[in-house]
Tab-separated table of C-alpha atoms in Angstrom:
chain	number	residue	atom	x	y	z
A	23	MET	CA	42.452	-5.795	-30.126
A	24	THR	CA	41.326	-3.983	-26.978
A	25	SER	CA	40.172	-5.650	-23.784
A	26	ASP	CA	36.659	-4.321	-24.425
A	27	THR	CA	36.530	-6.255	-27.652
A	28	LEU	CA	37.631	-9.474	-25.978
A	29	SER	CA	35.214	-9.316	-23.019
A	30	PRO	CA	32.109	-11.416	-23.615
A	31	ALA	CA	28.650	-9.854	-23.510
A	32	PRO	CA	26.469	-10.649	-20.482
A	33	ALA	CA	24.381	-13.745	-20.938
A	34	PRO	CA	20.650	-13.151	-21.520
A	35	ARG	CA	19.839	-15.259	-18.456
A	36	VAL	CA	21.979	-13.002	-16.243
A	37	ARG	CA	20.246	-9.916	-17.630
A	38	THR	CA	16.842	-11.438	-16.960
A	39	ARG	CA	17.830	-12.335	-13.415
A	40	ARG	CA	19.096	-8.820	-12.750
A	41	SER	CA	15.939	-7.283	-14.189
A	42	TRP	CA	13.764	-9.547	-12.041
A	43	THR	CA	15.799	-8.656	-8.940
A	44	LYS	CA	15.371	-4.937	-9.623
A	45	PHE	CA	11.640	-5.395	-10.270
A	46	LYS	CA	11.182	-7.382	-7.061
A	47	ALA	CA	13.084	-4.770	-5.059
A	48	TRP	CA	10.868	-2.053	-6.557
A	49	ILE	CA	7.744	-3.992	-5.607
A	50	PHE	CA	8.963	-4.253	-2.011
A	51	GLU	CA	10.103	-0.625	-1.811
A	52	ALA	CA	6.868	0.956	-3.083
A	53	PRO	CA	3.277	-0.175	-2.421
A	54	VAL	CA	2.681	-0.859	-6.114
A	55	LEU	CA	0.689	-4.033	-5.601
A	56	GLN	CA	-1.567	-2.346	-3.063
A	57	VAL	CA	-2.359	0.496	-5.466
A	58	LEU	CA	-3.134	-1.962	-8.270
A	59	VAL	CA	-5.410	-3.978	-5.987
A	60	VAL	CA	-7.286	-0.825	-4.923
A	61	VAL	CA	-7.779	0.211	-8.550
A	62	ALA	CA	-8.936	-3.288	-9.499
A	63	LEU	CA	-11.407	-3.511	-6.604
A	64	ALA	CA	-12.777	-0.018	-7.262
A	65	THR	CA	-13.275	-0.877	-10.947
A	66	TRP	CA	-14.953	-4.161	-10.046
A	67	LEU	CA	-17.264	-2.390	-7.587
A	68	VAL	CA	-18.323	0.267	-10.102
A	69	ILE	CA	-18.967	-2.336	-12.793
A	70	ALA	CA	-20.942	-4.578	-10.422
A	71	ILE	CA	-22.886	-1.725	-8.797
A	72	PRO	CA	-22.966	1.306	-11.144
A	73	ALA	CA	-25.210	3.208	-8.726
A	74	ILE	CA	-22.396	3.353	-6.164
A	75	ALA	CA	-20.497	5.890	-8.287
A	76	ASN	CA	-22.065	8.908	-6.576
A	77	PRO	CA	-20.639	11.420	-4.071
A	78	ARG	CA	-22.684	10.083	-1.158
A	79	SER	CA	-21.495	6.476	-1.569
A	80	VAL	CA	-17.887	7.509	-2.199
A	81	THR	CA	-17.934	9.659	0.932
A	82	SER	CA	-19.322	6.752	2.958
A	83	ILE	CA	-16.532	4.461	1.747
A	84	LEU	CA	-13.887	7.075	2.556
A	85	VAL	CA	-15.299	7.672	6.055
A	86	ILE	CA	-15.335	3.952	6.874
A	87	THR	CA	-11.800	3.688	5.500
A	88	SER	CA	-10.705	6.646	7.630
A	89	LEU	CA	-12.125	5.113	10.815
A	90	LEU	CA	-10.374	1.807	10.125
A	91	ALA	CA	-7.110	3.544	9.230
A	92	LEU	CA	-7.250	5.622	12.423
A	93	ALA	CA	-7.901	2.512	14.520
A	94	ALA	CA	-4.917	0.808	12.820
A	95	MET	CA	-2.502	3.746	13.122
A	96	GLY	CA	-1.103	2.727	16.494
A	97	GLN	CA	-1.074	-0.935	15.490
A	98	THR	CA	1.107	0.034	12.521
A	99	LEU	CA	3.760	1.457	14.838
A	100	VAL	CA	3.630	-1.574	17.127
A	101	VAL	CA	3.942	-4.017	14.208
A	102	ILE	CA	6.929	-2.111	12.796
A	103	LEU	CA	8.464	-2.363	16.256
A	104	GLY	CA	7.945	-6.137	16.071
A	105	GLY	CA	5.070	-6.458	18.541
A	106	LEU	CA	1.300	-6.741	18.590
A	107	ASP	CA	-1.257	-4.704	20.543
A	108	LEU	CA	-4.307	-6.804	21.456
A	109	ALA	CA	-5.592	-4.147	23.857
A	110	ALA	CA	-6.951	-2.065	20.944
A	111	PRO	CA	-10.610	-3.150	21.460
A	112	GLY	CA	-10.405	-2.031	25.106
A	113	TYR	CA	-9.007	1.360	24.139
A	114	ILE	CA	-11.690	1.825	21.485
A	115	LEU	CA	-14.422	0.858	23.952
A	116	PHE	CA	-13.092	3.364	26.489
A	117	GLY	CA	-12.992	6.107	23.855
A	118	ALA	CA	-16.565	5.343	22.844
A	119	PHE	CA	-17.603	5.493	26.518
A	120	MET	CA	-15.946	8.901	26.909
A	121	ALA	CA	-17.702	10.221	23.803
A	122	THR	CA	-21.184	9.001	24.763
A	123	ASN	CA	-21.549	8.717	28.529
A	124	VAL	CA	-19.074	11.409	29.571
A	125	ALA	CA	-19.235	14.022	26.806
A	126	GLY	CA	-22.766	13.184	25.698
A	127	LYS	CA	-24.594	12.325	28.913
A	128	LEU	CA	-22.655	14.290	31.555
A	129	GLY	CA	-22.030	17.289	29.317
A	130	VAL	CA	-18.249	17.344	29.719
A	131	PRO	CA	-16.708	19.446	26.898
A	132	ALA	CA	-15.699	17.310	23.919
A	133	LEU	CA	-12.103	18.528	24.009
A	134	VAL	CA	-11.782	17.567	27.677
A	135	ALA	CA	-13.168	14.095	26.929
A	136	VAL	CA	-10.621	13.685	24.132
A	137	LEU	CA	-7.759	14.779	26.388
A	138	ILE	CA	-8.857	12.408	29.169
A	139	THR	CA	-8.971	9.562	26.634
A	140	ILE	CA	-5.487	10.370	25.362
A	141	VAL	CA	-4.011	10.576	28.859
A	142	ALA	CA	-5.747	7.435	30.177
A	143	CYS	CA	-5.178	5.173	27.162
A	144	GLY	CA	-1.720	6.599	26.497
A	145	GLY	CA	-0.714	6.087	30.112
A	146	ILE	CA	-1.865	2.463	30.086
A	147	GLY	CA	-0.053	1.871	26.796
A	148	ALA	CA	3.133	3.441	28.171
A	149	ALA	CA	3.022	1.082	31.164
A	150	ILE	CA	2.571	-1.887	28.814
A	151	GLY	CA	5.524	-0.860	26.659
A	152	TRP	CA	7.798	-0.350	29.667
A	153	ILE	CA	6.813	-3.662	31.269
A	154	CYS	CA	7.279	-5.634	28.044
A	155	HIS	CA	10.726	-4.146	27.442
A	156	ARG	CA	11.928	-4.175	31.051
A	157	PHE	CA	10.958	-7.768	31.801
A	158	ALA	CA	11.234	-9.150	28.232
A	159	VAL	CA	7.568	-10.190	28.229
A	160	GLN	CA	5.697	-10.828	25.001
A	161	PRO	CA	3.327	-7.914	24.226
A	162	LEU	CA	0.814	-10.497	23.024
A	163	VAL	CA	0.244	-11.666	26.600
A	164	VAL	CA	0.355	-8.310	28.377
A	165	THR	CA	-1.874	-6.473	25.901
A	166	LEU	CA	-4.440	-9.277	25.860
A	167	GLY	CA	-4.826	-9.199	29.650
A	168	THR	CA	-4.775	-5.416	29.803
A	169	GLY	CA	-7.383	-5.132	27.065
A	170	ALA	CA	-9.712	-7.424	29.005
A	171	ALA	CA	-9.175	-5.349	32.145
A	172	ILE	CA	-9.905	-2.075	30.304
A	173	THR	CA	-13.062	-3.577	28.832
A	174	GLY	CA	-14.292	-4.778	32.220
A	175	ALA	CA	-13.518	-1.453	33.898
A	176	THR	CA	-15.303	0.505	31.155
A	177	LEU	CA	-18.407	-1.655	31.368
A	178	PHE	CA	-18.377	-1.227	35.138
A	179	LEU	CA	-18.242	2.564	34.765
A	180	ALA	CA	-21.023	2.494	32.172
A	181	ASP	CA	-23.285	0.615	34.608
A	182	GLY	CA	-25.374	-0.805	31.777
A	183	ASP	CA	-26.116	2.558	30.140
A	184	TYR	CA	-25.606	2.183	26.375
A	185	SER	CA	-28.338	4.585	25.315
A	186	SER	CA	-26.298	7.787	25.400
A	187	ALA	CA	-25.031	9.480	22.226
A	188	PRO	CA	-22.008	11.704	21.535
A	189	PRO	CA	-22.587	15.453	21.463
A	190	GLN	CA	-23.199	17.211	18.167
A	191	ALA	CA	-19.686	18.674	18.206
A	192	LEU	CA	-18.238	15.163	17.888
A	193	ARG	CA	-20.888	13.749	15.577
A	194	SER	CA	-20.309	16.524	13.058
A	195	LEU	CA	-16.683	15.402	12.676
A	196	ALA	CA	-17.632	11.953	11.362
A	197	SER	CA	-21.095	12.572	9.934
A	198	LEU	CA	-21.607	11.896	6.233
A	199	ARG	CA	-23.269	15.292	6.019
A	200	GLY	CA	-20.343	17.068	7.669
A	201	THR	CA	-18.420	19.800	5.886
A	202	THR	CA	-14.767	20.785	5.972
A	203	PHE	CA	-13.994	24.427	5.218
A	204	GLY	CA	-17.252	24.610	3.294
A	205	LEU	CA	-16.511	21.496	1.224
A	206	GLN	CA	-18.929	18.566	1.257
A	207	PHE	CA	-16.851	15.915	3.013
A	208	PRO	CA	-16.537	15.039	6.724
A	209	PRO	CA	-13.573	16.390	8.722
A	210	ILE	CA	-12.535	12.848	9.729
A	211	ILE	CA	-11.181	12.291	6.217
A	212	LEU	CA	-8.925	15.345	6.422
A	213	ILE	CA	-7.879	14.459	9.970
A	214	VAL	CA	-6.709	10.996	8.910
A	215	LEU	CA	-4.895	12.379	5.861
A	216	LEU	CA	-3.064	14.910	8.035
A	217	CYS	CA	-2.174	12.133	10.478
A	218	GLY	CA	-0.817	10.144	7.539
A	219	VAL	CA	1.365	13.057	6.413
A	220	GLY	CA	2.632	13.564	9.952
A	221	MET	CA	3.382	9.855	10.310
A	222	TRP	CA	5.274	9.826	6.990
A	223	ILE	CA	7.398	12.800	8.047
A	224	PHE	CA	8.150	11.172	11.401
A	225	LEU	CA	9.142	7.796	9.943
A	226	ASN	CA	11.128	9.036	6.948
A	227	ARG	CA	12.445	12.505	7.723
A	228	THR	CA	13.353	12.569	11.425
A	229	ALA	CA	16.145	11.142	13.555
A	230	ALA	CA	13.523	9.786	15.968
A	231	GLY	CA	11.958	7.842	13.086
A	232	ARG	CA	15.310	6.314	12.196
A	233	ARG	CA	15.875	5.300	15.813
A	234	PHE	CA	12.392	3.798	15.877
A	235	HIS	CA	13.069	1.727	12.734
A	236	ALA	CA	16.434	0.624	14.114
A	237	THR	CA	14.772	-0.580	17.315
A	238	GLY	CA	12.218	-2.568	15.325
A	239	VAL	CA	14.834	-4.166	13.100
A	240	ASN	CA	17.087	-5.283	15.964
A	241	PHE	CA	16.638	-3.760	19.404
A	242	ARG	CA	19.864	-5.355	20.732
A	243	ALA	CA	21.920	-3.734	17.992
A	244	ALA	CA	20.006	-0.486	18.509
A	245	ARG	CA	20.878	-0.570	22.206
A	246	LEU	CA	24.564	-0.937	21.335
A	247	THR	CA	24.318	2.271	19.302
A	248	ARG	CA	23.050	4.032	22.463
A	249	ILE	CA	19.429	4.214	21.376
A	250	ARG	CA	17.148	4.262	24.412
A	251	THR	CA	15.100	1.269	23.334
A	252	SER	CA	13.054	1.258	26.551
A	253	PHE	CA	11.935	4.821	25.799
A	254	VAL	CA	11.042	3.828	22.219
A	255	TRP	CA	8.925	0.885	23.393
A	256	THR	CA	7.194	2.991	26.029
A	257	LEU	CA	6.417	5.810	23.611
A	258	VAL	CA	5.186	3.529	20.811
A	259	PHE	CA	2.752	1.608	23.008
A	260	ALA	CA	1.592	4.887	24.543
A	261	ALA	CA	0.878	6.230	21.055
A	262	SER	CA	-0.929	3.016	20.162
A	263	GLY	CA	-3.223	3.295	23.179
A	264	ALA	CA	-3.926	7.008	22.700
A	265	LEU	CA	-4.650	6.664	18.972
A	266	ALA	CA	-6.973	3.685	19.498
A	267	GLY	CA	-8.833	5.590	22.203
A	268	VAL	CA	-9.310	8.591	19.914
A	269	ALA	CA	-10.445	6.222	17.169
A	270	GLY	CA	-13.104	4.943	19.571
A	271	ILE	CA	-14.406	8.488	19.995
A	272	PHE	CA	-14.785	8.908	16.236
A	273	ILE	CA	-16.275	5.436	15.760
A	274	ALA	CA	-18.957	6.168	18.373
A	275	SER	CA	-19.541	9.583	16.803
A	276	TYR	CA	-20.020	8.025	13.374
A	277	GLY	CA	-22.547	5.492	14.693
A	278	SER	CA	-24.134	7.988	17.125
A	279	GLY	CA	-23.844	5.440	19.919
A	280	TRP	CA	-21.897	2.520	21.310
A	281	SER	CA	-22.174	-1.057	22.530
A	282	GLN	CA	-20.174	-3.578	24.537
A	283	THR	CA	-18.539	-4.970	21.393
A	284	ILE	CA	-17.874	-1.749	19.496
A	285	GLY	CA	-14.104	-2.285	19.529
A	286	GLU	CA	-13.921	-6.004	18.746
A	287	PRO	CA	-14.251	-5.808	14.938
A	288	TYR	CA	-11.325	-3.387	14.768
A	289	LEU	CA	-8.824	-5.800	16.287
A	290	PHE	CA	-8.965	-8.191	13.351
A	291	SER	CA	-9.679	-5.622	10.650
A	292	GLY	CA	-7.080	-3.180	12.005
A	293	LEU	CA	-4.348	-5.801	12.008
A	294	ALA	CA	-5.530	-6.975	8.586
A	295	ALA	CA	-5.219	-3.415	7.228
A	296	VAL	CA	-1.625	-3.252	8.476
A	297	LEU	CA	-0.627	-6.628	7.023
A	298	VAL	CA	-2.532	-6.252	3.751
A	299	GLY	CA	-0.765	-2.929	3.297
A	300	GLY	CA	2.540	-4.793	3.331
A	301	THR	CA	3.881	-3.898	6.793
A	302	ILE	CA	5.442	-6.969	8.356
A	303	PHE	CA	6.674	-7.395	11.942
A	304	GLY	CA	9.996	-5.607	12.379
A	305	SER	CA	9.997	-4.445	8.753
A	306	ILE	CA	12.096	-1.439	7.812
A	307	ARG	CA	9.700	-0.690	4.946
A	308	GLY	CA	6.586	-0.471	7.073
A	309	SER	CA	4.655	2.762	6.751
A	310	TYR	CA	1.270	4.278	7.470
A	311	THR	CA	0.782	4.931	3.757
A	312	ARG	CA	0.616	1.173	3.279
A	313	THR	CA	-1.906	0.899	6.124
A	314	LEU	CA	-4.121	3.521	4.454
A	315	LEU	CA	-4.071	1.492	1.237
A	316	GLY	CA	-4.752	-1.685	3.224
A	317	ALA	CA	-7.737	-0.058	4.953
A	318	LEU	CA	-9.131	1.120	1.607
A	319	THR	CA	-8.614	-2.358	0.149
A	320	LEU	CA	-10.533	-4.018	2.986
A	321	THR	CA	-13.341	-1.448	2.820
A	322	LEU	CA	-13.804	-1.945	-0.917
A	323	LEU	CA	-13.623	-5.709	-0.498
A	324	SER	CA	-16.173	-5.613	2.331
A	325	THR	CA	-18.521	-3.581	0.157
A	326	ILE	CA	-18.210	-6.137	-2.629
A	327	ILE	CA	-18.770	-9.008	-0.178
A	328	VAL	CA	-21.882	-7.397	1.298
A	329	SER	CA	-23.279	-6.637	-2.158
A	330	ASN	CA	-22.939	-10.319	-3.046
A	331	GLY	CA	-24.801	-11.434	0.066
A	332	LEU	CA	-21.916	-13.214	1.799
A	333	SER	CA	-22.012	-13.700	5.555
A	334	GLU	CA	-19.632	-12.322	8.174
A	335	ALA	CA	-18.006	-15.750	8.532
A	336	GLN	CA	-17.371	-15.981	4.793
A	337	SER	CA	-15.895	-12.483	4.725
A	338	ARG	CA	-13.501	-13.394	7.542
A	339	ILE	CA	-12.374	-16.454	5.587
A	340	ILE	CA	-11.631	-14.244	2.582
A	341	PHE	CA	-9.745	-11.734	4.747
A	342	GLY	CA	-7.726	-14.556	6.284
A	343	ILE	CA	-6.738	-15.934	2.881
A	344	ILE	CA	-5.675	-12.460	1.758
A	345	ILE	CA	-3.567	-11.962	4.877
A	346	LEU	CA	-1.832	-15.312	4.364
A	347	ALA	CA	-1.124	-14.444	0.733
A	348	VAL	CA	0.347	-11.045	1.604
A	349	VAL	CA	2.450	-12.360	4.491
A	350	SER	CA	3.784	-15.200	2.316
A	351	LEU	CA	4.793	-12.634	-0.305
A	352	TYR	CA	6.409	-9.998	1.890
A	353	GLY	CA	7.564	-12.409	4.569
A	354	ARG	CA	9.859	-14.162	2.087
A	355	GLU	CA	12.079	-11.076	1.933
A	356	ARG	CA	15.182	-11.704	3.974
A	357	HIS	CA	15.048	-9.827	7.265
A	358	VAL	CA	17.367	-6.858	7.599
A	359	ARG	CA	19.149	-8.302	10.632
A	360	ASP	CA	20.136	-11.362	8.531
A	361	ARG	CA	21.768	-9.386	5.717
A	362	PHE	CA	24.995	-8.589	7.489
């Protein structure tokens, strides 16, 4: 008899365990759960409100999703790095101020206002990243104080003028009636999709993306491999500030105005979009694709909540429960630095 004949067949329990391990790994690798949740929520919304299945309503949902995803883009990078950027509301407020009071009221060209926002918010973010890395300070503390300072400075510059509106050149980019290459959808949707493609290429197809992931997984080990971790931290927080500032420009353009609290809702909802998408602090599997799905999930869920007459407090409770559920699921995966 051959050795193959004598070897026992694998036990059914072992096969089941291996199959479950492969299935769980697949769930973590690809945003399968997020896609299923989006499909389920969209189906629920159409069944509950059949009238919402029209181009106008769909466009509105996609625009709101795009604004949230853009506001959460920089936060996605910071979370993958293992930090948290609480200065986002300040950046968004400053961007809204540049769109309304500078470009709208003073007549500064829209492109110049965008460039000023990128340089100012990106420069502040770069300083935050360098300080946090150089002095080993928690970003939570530095970004919270800096965000408050940016908010105060912006309100001082505004001098109580909240009546201005962005110029038509900016409003047309986020207007529900806007067109893109003759097609009936606002340019903001295409802009966010292109940003998503660019982010995917950076994170998955470039050496800089690999160095970025390595720094987020374990910056001490990354430093030993001669990765300039201080440069990575500085650049990531600079990108977070610049992207949040640009998001503020689009948010003000969509609403045709601004207020003192225009950026506050996007701190919680932006972080929620990142976490609901499945990106966990220092996770090697974090991606902007997941954030896009998380933003769409929250937008659909918010629409359902509003249609059922729930209050803002009740919606925040629901969002909090969802975040806890997602973090408990993805947070149970053993961290990469503990696998070796």
